[in-house]
């Protein structure tokens, strides 16, 4: 039986690093710093600190590239982290109840006709599964 580790709890800063690696991996710390610099303005030491935390949380794994430099790549899928974040948010803000969450977003989001149609389809499918 394979043990599946739950998605780690990732901070907002760590999420930025993970997004960059989900987009393109493996990357070195220097490459990641260059990738993140336009939006985050972080020094390489900051990126390295976040990488260390993500390794400790089990979100990243390391390897070495052909020149022997350490590279970083995701150890967890983005979808698993999104699901865990969504469940955590729903638990904290709405006491784990889906109905108030859905009502809140339906009332406060500007949804297109296509988005409403897609949501209806998803809700119908959830009734029959």
PDB file of C-alpha atoms in Angstrom:
ATOM      1  CA  UNK A   1       0.000   0.000   0.000  1.00  0.00           C
ATOM      2  CA  UNK A   2       1.393   3.393  -1.012  1.00  0.00           C
ATOM      3  CA  UNK A   3       1.418   6.160   1.614  1.00  0.00           C
ATOM      4  CA  UNK A   4       0.199   9.464   0.219  1.00  0.00           C
ATOM      5  CA  UNK A   5       1.483  12.465   2.111  1.00  0.00           C
ATOM      6  CA  UNK A   6      -1.053  15.244   2.655  1.00  0.00           C
ATOM      7  CA  UNK A   7      -0.356  18.495   0.833  1.00  0.00           C
ATOM      8  CA  UNK A   8       1.865  20.743   2.932  1.00  0.00           C
ATOM      9  CA  UNK A   9       0.653  24.011   4.416  1.00  0.00           C
ATOM     10  CA  UNK A  10       2.334  26.610   2.198  1.00  0.00           C
ATOM     11  CA  UNK A  11       2.697  30.314   3.042  1.00  0.00           C
ATOM     12  CA  UNK A  12       1.940  33.026   0.493  1.00  0.00           C
ATOM     13  CA  UNK A  13       5.653  33.612  -0.216  1.00  0.00           C
ATOM     14  CA  UNK A  14       6.288  29.871  -0.541  1.00  0.00           C
ATOM     15  CA  UNK A  15       3.314  29.653  -2.914  1.00  0.00           C
ATOM     16  CA  UNK A  16       5.094  32.080  -5.282  1.00  0.00           C
ATOM     17  CA  UNK A  17       8.140  29.805  -5.359  1.00  0.00           C
ATOM     18  CA  UNK A  18       5.973  26.729  -5.945  1.00  0.00           C
ATOM     19  CA  UNK A  19       4.080  28.439  -8.793  1.00  0.00           C
ATOM     20  CA  UNK A  20       7.381  29.218 -10.522  1.00  0.00           C
ATOM     21  CA  UNK A  21       8.480  25.594 -10.162  1.00  0.00           C
ATOM     22  CA  UNK A  22       5.143  24.142 -11.231  1.00  0.00           C
ATOM     23  CA  UNK A  23       5.467  26.332 -14.310  1.00  0.00           C
ATOM     24  CA  UNK A  24       9.037  25.233 -15.109  1.00  0.00           C
ATOM     25  CA  UNK A  25      11.247  22.769 -13.280  1.00  0.00           C
ATOM     26  CA  UNK A  26      13.829  21.820 -12.331  1.00  0.00           C
ATOM     27  CA  UNK A  27      15.448  25.201 -11.616  1.00  0.00           C
ATOM     28  CA  UNK A  28      18.475  26.266  -9.590  1.00  0.00           C
ATOM     29  CA  UNK A  29      18.165  28.846  -6.807  1.00  0.00           C
ATOM     30  CA  UNK A  30      19.779  31.432  -9.118  1.00  0.00           C
ATOM     31  CA  UNK A  31      17.361  30.641 -11.945  1.00  0.00           C
ATOM     32  CA  UNK A  32      14.416  30.865  -9.556  1.00  0.00           C
ATOM     33  CA  UNK A  33      15.633  34.220  -8.238  1.00  0.00           C
ATOM     34  CA  UNK A  34      15.759  35.533 -11.827  1.00  0.00           C
ATOM     35  CA  UNK A  35      12.294  34.099 -12.521  1.00  0.00           C
ATOM     36  CA  UNK A  36      10.795  35.726  -9.405  1.00  0.00           C
ATOM     37  CA  UNK A  37      12.716  39.030  -9.433  1.00  0.00           C
ATOM     38  CA  UNK A  38      10.339  40.971 -11.752  1.00  0.00           C
ATOM     39  CA  UNK A  39       7.401  40.486  -9.384  1.00  0.00           C
ATOM     40  CA  UNK A  40       8.894  39.707  -5.967  1.00  0.00           C
ATOM     41  CA  UNK A  41      12.198  41.694  -5.897  1.00  0.00           C
ATOM     42  CA  UNK A  42      13.729  39.029  -3.608  1.00  0.00           C
ATOM     43  CA  UNK A  43      17.439  38.523  -3.043  1.00  0.00           C
ATOM     44  CA  UNK A  44      18.792  35.036  -3.703  1.00  0.00           C
ATOM     45  CA  UNK A  45      19.201  34.446   0.073  1.00  0.00           C
ATOM     46  CA  UNK A  46      15.442  34.979   0.506  1.00  0.00           C
ATOM     47  CA  UNK A  47      14.704  32.473  -2.254  1.00  0.00           C
ATOM     48  CA  UNK A  48      17.125  29.965  -0.694  1.00  0.00           C
ATOM     49  CA  UNK A  49      15.401  30.355   2.707  1.00  0.00           C
ATOM     50  CA  UNK A  50      12.009  29.665   1.110  1.00  0.00           C
ATOM     51  CA  UNK A  51      13.430  26.665  -0.767  1.00  0.00           C
ATOM     52  CA  UNK A  52      14.796  25.221   2.495  1.00  0.00           C
ATOM     53  CA  UNK A  53      11.398  25.625   4.188  1.00  0.00           C
ATOM     54  CA  UNK A  54       9.627  23.966   1.248  1.00  0.00           C
ATOM     55  CA  UNK A  55      12.044  21.011   1.341  1.00  0.00           C
ATOM     56  CA  UNK A  56      11.424  20.634   5.108  1.00  0.00           C
ATOM     57  CA  UNK A  57       7.674  20.634   4.442  1.00  0.00           C
ATOM     58  CA  UNK A  58       8.052  17.941   1.782  1.00  0.00           C
ATOM     59  CA  UNK A  59       6.829  20.232  -1.011  1.00  0.00           C
ATOM     60  CA  UNK A  60      10.111  20.165  -2.960  1.00  0.00           C
ATOM     61  CA  UNK A  61      12.750  17.649  -3.860  1.00  0.00           C
ATOM     62  CA  UNK A  62      16.283  18.304  -5.040  1.00  0.00           C
ATOM     63  CA  UNK A  63      18.528  16.892  -7.713  1.00  0.00           C
ATOM     64  CA  UNK A  64      21.736  17.967  -9.419  1.00  0.00           C
ATOM     65  CA  UNK A  65      22.076  19.234 -12.959  1.00  0.00           C
ATOM     66  CA  UNK A  66      24.874  18.213 -15.316  1.00  0.00           C
ATOM     67  CA  UNK A  67      27.275  20.774 -13.819  1.00  0.00           C
ATOM     68  CA  UNK A  68      26.622  19.530 -10.271  1.00  0.00           C
ATOM     69  CA  UNK A  69      24.458  22.470  -9.186  1.00  0.00           C
ATOM     70  CA  UNK A  70      21.490  21.690  -6.930  1.00  0.00           C
ATOM     71  CA  UNK A  71      18.141  21.995  -8.651  1.00  0.00           C
ATOM     72  CA  UNK A  72      14.647  22.104  -7.178  1.00  0.00           C
ATOM     73  CA  UNK A  73      11.442  20.505  -8.385  1.00  0.00           C
ATOM     74  CA  UNK A  74       7.969  20.046  -6.900  1.00  0.00           C
ATOM     75  CA  UNK A  75       7.338  16.931  -4.825  1.00  0.00           C
ATOM     76  CA  UNK A  76       3.594  17.654  -4.736  1.00  0.00           C
ATOM     77  CA  UNK A  77       1.104  18.400  -7.478  1.00  0.00           C
ATOM     78  CA  UNK A  78      -0.397  21.868  -7.748  1.00  0.00           C
ATOM     79  CA  UNK A  79      -3.916  20.394  -7.713  1.00  0.00           C
ATOM     80  CA  UNK A  80      -3.301  18.723  -4.328  1.00  0.00           C
ATOM     81  CA  UNK A  81      -2.110  22.017  -2.827  1.00  0.00           C
ATOM     82  CA  UNK A  82      -5.029  23.944  -4.310  1.00  0.00           C
ATOM     83  CA  UNK A  83      -7.462  21.373  -2.893  1.00  0.00           C
ATOM     84  CA  UNK A  84      -5.815  21.533   0.558  1.00  0.00           C
ATOM     85  CA  UNK A  85      -5.837  25.360   0.524  1.00  0.00           C
ATOM     86  CA  UNK A  86      -9.506  25.371  -0.514  1.00  0.00           C
ATOM     87  CA  UNK A  87     -10.472  22.952   2.246  1.00  0.00           C
ATOM     88  CA  UNK A  88      -8.462  24.928   4.809  1.00  0.00           C
ATOM     89  CA  UNK A  89     -10.108  28.193   3.711  1.00  0.00           C
ATOM     90  CA  UNK A  90     -13.595  26.657   3.794  1.00  0.00           C
ATOM     91  CA  UNK A  91     -12.929  25.234   7.278  1.00  0.00           C
ATOM     92  CA  UNK A  92     -11.539  28.501   8.703  1.00  0.00           C
ATOM     93  CA  UNK A  93     -14.009  30.947   7.167  1.00  0.00           C
ATOM     94  CA  UNK A  94     -17.188  28.921   6.692  1.00  0.00           C
ATOM     95  CA  UNK A  95     -16.854  26.230   9.372  1.00  0.00           C
ATOM     96  CA  UNK A  96     -16.379  23.586   6.700  1.00  0.00           C
ATOM     97  CA  UNK A  97     -19.806  24.135   5.147  1.00  0.00           C
ATOM     98  CA  UNK A  98     -19.908  24.371   1.365  1.00  0.00           C
ATOM     99  CA  UNK A  99     -23.321  26.058   1.062  1.00  0.00           C
ATOM    100  CA  UNK A 100     -22.399  29.414   2.690  1.00  0.00           C
ATOM    101  CA  UNK A 101     -19.153  29.435   0.719  1.00  0.00           C
ATOM    102  CA  UNK A 102     -20.961  28.905  -2.591  1.00  0.00           C
ATOM    103  CA  UNK A 103     -23.625  31.478  -1.733  1.00  0.00           C
ATOM    104  CA  UNK A 104     -20.963  34.021  -0.789  1.00  0.00           C
ATOM    105  CA  UNK A 105     -19.091  33.592  -4.074  1.00  0.00           C
ATOM    106  CA  UNK A 106     -22.264  33.519  -6.147  1.00  0.00           C
ATOM    107  CA  UNK A 107     -23.452  36.789  -4.588  1.00  0.00           C
ATOM    108  CA  UNK A 108     -20.106  38.597  -4.679  1.00  0.00           C
ATOM    109  CA  UNK A 109     -18.569  37.444  -7.976  1.00  0.00           C
ATOM    110  CA  UNK A 110     -19.263  38.841 -11.385  1.00  0.00           C
ATOM    111  CA  UNK A 111     -19.829  35.588 -13.254  1.00  0.00           C
ATOM    112  CA  UNK A 112     -20.315  35.373 -16.995  1.00  0.00           C
ATOM    113  CA  UNK A 113     -23.162  33.346 -18.497  1.00  0.00           C
ATOM    114  CA  UNK A 114     -20.655  30.648 -19.461  1.00  0.00           C
ATOM    115  CA  UNK A 115     -19.287  30.480 -15.907  1.00  0.00           C
ATOM    116  CA  UNK A 116     -22.805  30.201 -14.446  1.00  0.00           C
ATOM    117  CA  UNK A 117     -23.613  27.474 -16.950  1.00  0.00           C
ATOM    118  CA  UNK A 118     -20.421  25.584 -16.084  1.00  0.00           C
ATOM    119  CA  UNK A 119     -21.136  25.871 -12.347  1.00  0.00           C
ATOM    120  CA  UNK A 120     -24.676  24.562 -12.867  1.00  0.00           C
ATOM    121  CA  UNK A 121     -23.276  21.592 -14.773  1.00  0.00           C
ATOM    122  CA  UNK A 122     -20.758  20.857 -11.980  1.00  0.00           C
ATOM    123  CA  UNK A 123     -23.464  21.118  -9.306  1.00  0.00           C
ATOM    124  CA  UNK A 124     -25.771  18.811 -11.289  1.00  0.00           C
ATOM    125  CA  UNK A 125     -22.936  16.267 -11.610  1.00  0.00           C
ATOM    126  CA  UNK A 126     -22.229  16.417  -7.876  1.00  0.00           C
ATOM    127  CA  UNK A 127     -25.869  15.498  -7.194  1.00  0.00           C
ATOM    128  CA  UNK A 128     -25.574  12.356  -9.315  1.00  0.00           C
ATOM    129  CA  UNK A 129     -22.197  11.106  -8.096  1.00  0.00           C
TER     130      UNK A 129
END
